[in-house]
CSV table of N, CA and C in Angstrom, one decimal:
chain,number,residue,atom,x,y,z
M,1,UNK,N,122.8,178.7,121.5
M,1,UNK,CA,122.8,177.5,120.6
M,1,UNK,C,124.2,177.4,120.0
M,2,UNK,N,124.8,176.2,119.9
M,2,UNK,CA,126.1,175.9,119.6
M,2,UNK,C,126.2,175.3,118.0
M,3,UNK,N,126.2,175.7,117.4
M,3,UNK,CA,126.2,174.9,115.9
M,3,UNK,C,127.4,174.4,115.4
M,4,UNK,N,127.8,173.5,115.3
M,4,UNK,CA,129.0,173.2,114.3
M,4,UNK,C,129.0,173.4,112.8
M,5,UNK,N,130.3,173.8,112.4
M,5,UNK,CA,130.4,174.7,111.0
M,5,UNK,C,129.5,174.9,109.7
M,6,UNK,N,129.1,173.0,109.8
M,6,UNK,CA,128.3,172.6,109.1
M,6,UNK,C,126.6,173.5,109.4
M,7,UNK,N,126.3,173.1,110.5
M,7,UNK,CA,125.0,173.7,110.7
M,7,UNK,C,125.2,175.0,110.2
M,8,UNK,N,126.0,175.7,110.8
M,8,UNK,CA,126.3,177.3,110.8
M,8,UNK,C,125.5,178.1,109.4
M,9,UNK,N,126.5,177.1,108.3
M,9,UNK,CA,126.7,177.6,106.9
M,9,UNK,C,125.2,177.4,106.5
M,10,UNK,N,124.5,175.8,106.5
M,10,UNK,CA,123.3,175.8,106.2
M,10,UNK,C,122.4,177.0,106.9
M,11,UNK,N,122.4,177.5,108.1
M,11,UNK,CA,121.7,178.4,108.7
M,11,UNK,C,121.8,179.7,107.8
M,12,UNK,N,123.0,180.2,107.9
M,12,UNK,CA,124.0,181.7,107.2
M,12,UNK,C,123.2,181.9,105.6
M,13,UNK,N,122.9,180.4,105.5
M,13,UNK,CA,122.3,180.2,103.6
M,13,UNK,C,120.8,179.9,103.6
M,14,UNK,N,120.5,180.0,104.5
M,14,UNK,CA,118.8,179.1,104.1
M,14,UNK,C,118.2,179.9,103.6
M,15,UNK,N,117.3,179.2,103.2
M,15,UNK,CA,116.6,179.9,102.4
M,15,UNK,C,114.9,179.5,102.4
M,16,UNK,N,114.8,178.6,103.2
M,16,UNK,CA,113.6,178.3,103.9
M,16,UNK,C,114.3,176.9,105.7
M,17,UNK,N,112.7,177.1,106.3
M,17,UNK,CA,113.2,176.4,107.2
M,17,UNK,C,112.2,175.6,107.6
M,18,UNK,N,111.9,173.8,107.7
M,18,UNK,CA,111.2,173.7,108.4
M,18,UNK,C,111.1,172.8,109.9
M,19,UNK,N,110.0,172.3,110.5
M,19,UNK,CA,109.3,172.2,111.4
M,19,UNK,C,109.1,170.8,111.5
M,20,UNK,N,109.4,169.5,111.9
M,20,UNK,CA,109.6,168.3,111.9
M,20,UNK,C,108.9,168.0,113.0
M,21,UNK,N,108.1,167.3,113.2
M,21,UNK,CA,107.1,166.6,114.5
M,21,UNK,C,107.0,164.7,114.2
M,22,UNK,N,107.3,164.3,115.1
M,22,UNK,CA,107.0,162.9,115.1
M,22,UNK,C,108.5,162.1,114.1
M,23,UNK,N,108.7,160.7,115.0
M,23,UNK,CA,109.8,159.8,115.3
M,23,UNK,C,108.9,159.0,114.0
M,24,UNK,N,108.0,158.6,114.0
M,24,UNK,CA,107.7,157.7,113.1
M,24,UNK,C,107.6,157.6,111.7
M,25,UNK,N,108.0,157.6,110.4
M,25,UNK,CA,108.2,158.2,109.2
M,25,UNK,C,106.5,158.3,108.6
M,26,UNK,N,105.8,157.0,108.8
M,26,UNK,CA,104.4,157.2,108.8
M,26,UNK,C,103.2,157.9,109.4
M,27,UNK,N,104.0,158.6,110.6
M,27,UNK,CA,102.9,159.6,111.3
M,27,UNK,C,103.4,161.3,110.9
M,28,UNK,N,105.0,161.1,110.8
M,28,UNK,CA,105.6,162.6,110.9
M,28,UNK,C,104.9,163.5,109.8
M,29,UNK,N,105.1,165.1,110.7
M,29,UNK,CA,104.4,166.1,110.3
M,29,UNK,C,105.9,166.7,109.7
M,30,UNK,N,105.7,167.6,108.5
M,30,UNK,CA,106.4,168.7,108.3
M,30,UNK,C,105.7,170.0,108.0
M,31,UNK,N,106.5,171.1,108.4
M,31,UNK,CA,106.1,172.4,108.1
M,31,UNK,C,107.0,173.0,107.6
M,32,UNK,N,106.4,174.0,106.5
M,32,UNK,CA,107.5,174.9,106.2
M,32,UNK,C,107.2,176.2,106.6
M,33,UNK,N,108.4,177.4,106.6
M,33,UNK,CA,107.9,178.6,106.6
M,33,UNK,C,109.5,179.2,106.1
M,34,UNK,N,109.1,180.7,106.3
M,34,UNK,CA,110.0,181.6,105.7
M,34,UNK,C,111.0,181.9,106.3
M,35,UNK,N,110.8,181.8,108.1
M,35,UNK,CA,111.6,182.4,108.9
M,35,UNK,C,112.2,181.5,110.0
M,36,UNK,N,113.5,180.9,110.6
M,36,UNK,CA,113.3,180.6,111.5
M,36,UNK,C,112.1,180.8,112.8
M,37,UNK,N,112.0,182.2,113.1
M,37,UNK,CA,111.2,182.9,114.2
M,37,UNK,C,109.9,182.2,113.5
M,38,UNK,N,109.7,181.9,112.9
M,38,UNK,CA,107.9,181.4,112.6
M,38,UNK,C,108.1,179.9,112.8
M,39,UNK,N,109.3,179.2,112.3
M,39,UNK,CA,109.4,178.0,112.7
M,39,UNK,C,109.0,177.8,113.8
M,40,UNK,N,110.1,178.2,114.8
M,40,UNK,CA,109.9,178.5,116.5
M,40,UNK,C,108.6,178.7,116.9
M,41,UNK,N,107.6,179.6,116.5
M,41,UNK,CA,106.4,179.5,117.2
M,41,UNK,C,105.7,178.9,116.8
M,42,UNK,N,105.8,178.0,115.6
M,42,UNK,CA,104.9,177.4,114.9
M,42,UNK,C,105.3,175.5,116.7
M,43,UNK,N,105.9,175.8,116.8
M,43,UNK,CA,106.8,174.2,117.9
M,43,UNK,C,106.0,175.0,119.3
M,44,UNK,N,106.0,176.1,119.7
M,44,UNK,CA,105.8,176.7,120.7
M,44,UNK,C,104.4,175.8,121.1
M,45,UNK,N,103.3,176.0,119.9
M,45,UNK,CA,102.5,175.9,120.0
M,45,UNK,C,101.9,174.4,121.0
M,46,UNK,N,103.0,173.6,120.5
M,46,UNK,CA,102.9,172.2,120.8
M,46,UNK,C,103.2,171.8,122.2
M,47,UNK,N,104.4,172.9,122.9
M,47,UNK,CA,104.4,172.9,124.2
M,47,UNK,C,105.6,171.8,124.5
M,48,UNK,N,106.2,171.0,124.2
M,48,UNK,CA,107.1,169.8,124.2
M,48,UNK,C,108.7,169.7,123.5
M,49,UNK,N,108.9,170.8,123.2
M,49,UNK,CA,110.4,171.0,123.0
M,49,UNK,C,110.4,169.7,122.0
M,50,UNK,N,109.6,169.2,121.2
M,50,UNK,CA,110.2,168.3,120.2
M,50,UNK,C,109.6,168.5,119.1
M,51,UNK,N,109.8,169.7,118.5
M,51,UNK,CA,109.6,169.8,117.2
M,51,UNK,C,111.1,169.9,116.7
M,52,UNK,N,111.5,169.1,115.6
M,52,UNK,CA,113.0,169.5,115.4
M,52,UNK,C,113.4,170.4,114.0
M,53,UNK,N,113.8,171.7,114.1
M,53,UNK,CA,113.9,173.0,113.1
M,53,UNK,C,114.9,172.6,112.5
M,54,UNK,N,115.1,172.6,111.0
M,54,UNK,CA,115.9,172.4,110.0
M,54,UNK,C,115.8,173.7,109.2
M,55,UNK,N,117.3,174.0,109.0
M,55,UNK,CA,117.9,175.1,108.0
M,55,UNK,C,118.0,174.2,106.7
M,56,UNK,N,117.5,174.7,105.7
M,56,UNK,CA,117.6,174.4,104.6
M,56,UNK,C,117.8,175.5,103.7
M,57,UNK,N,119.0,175.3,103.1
M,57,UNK,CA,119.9,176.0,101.8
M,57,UNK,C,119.3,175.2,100.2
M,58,UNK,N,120.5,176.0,100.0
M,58,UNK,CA,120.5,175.0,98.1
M,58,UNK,C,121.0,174.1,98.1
M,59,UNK,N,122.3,174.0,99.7
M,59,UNK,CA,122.8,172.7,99.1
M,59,UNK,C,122.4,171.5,100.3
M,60,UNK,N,121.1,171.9,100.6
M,60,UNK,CA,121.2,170.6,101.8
M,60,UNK,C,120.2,171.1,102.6
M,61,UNK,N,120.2,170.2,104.2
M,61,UNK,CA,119.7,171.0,105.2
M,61,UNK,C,120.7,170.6,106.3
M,62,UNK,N,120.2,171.0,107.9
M,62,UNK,CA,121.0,171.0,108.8
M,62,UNK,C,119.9,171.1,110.1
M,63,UNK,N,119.7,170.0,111.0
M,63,UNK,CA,119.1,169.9,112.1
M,63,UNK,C,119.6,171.3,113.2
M,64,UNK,N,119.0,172.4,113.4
M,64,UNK,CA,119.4,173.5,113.9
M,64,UNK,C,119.0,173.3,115.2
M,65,UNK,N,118.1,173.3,115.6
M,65,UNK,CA,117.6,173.1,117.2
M,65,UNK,C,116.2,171.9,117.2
M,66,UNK,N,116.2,172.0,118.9
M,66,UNK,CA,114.6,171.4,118.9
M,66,UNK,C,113.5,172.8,119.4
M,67,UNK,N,112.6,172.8,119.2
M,67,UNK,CA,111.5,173.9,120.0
M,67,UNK,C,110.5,173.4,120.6
């Protein structure tokens, strides 16, 4: 996975991370968890590569991958 600087630092800092499902602002899911790796299988689950994982720091967040 290729991150640009920006991503990088939010990743390097987070301090939680979550779990984004659904385009629509009225249907979308969020999850949180502690770990990237829980993120990840928390999307596994779903089977469809579109869960979208966000690093979130203190000062922000940063779209890290899809799972």
């Amino acid at each position: 996975m290729q991150l640009n600087p920006r991503e990088q630092a939010h990743l390097d800092a987070a301090i939680y991370f979550t779990a984004i499902r659904g385009a629509d602002p009225r249907t979308r899911t969020r999850e949180q968890f502690a770990t990237k790796e829980a993120a990840i299988e928390y999307a596994k689950g779903h089977g469809d590569r579109r869960t979208m994982i966000y690093a979130v720091s203190d000062v922000g967040s940063a779209h890290i991958m899809n799972a």
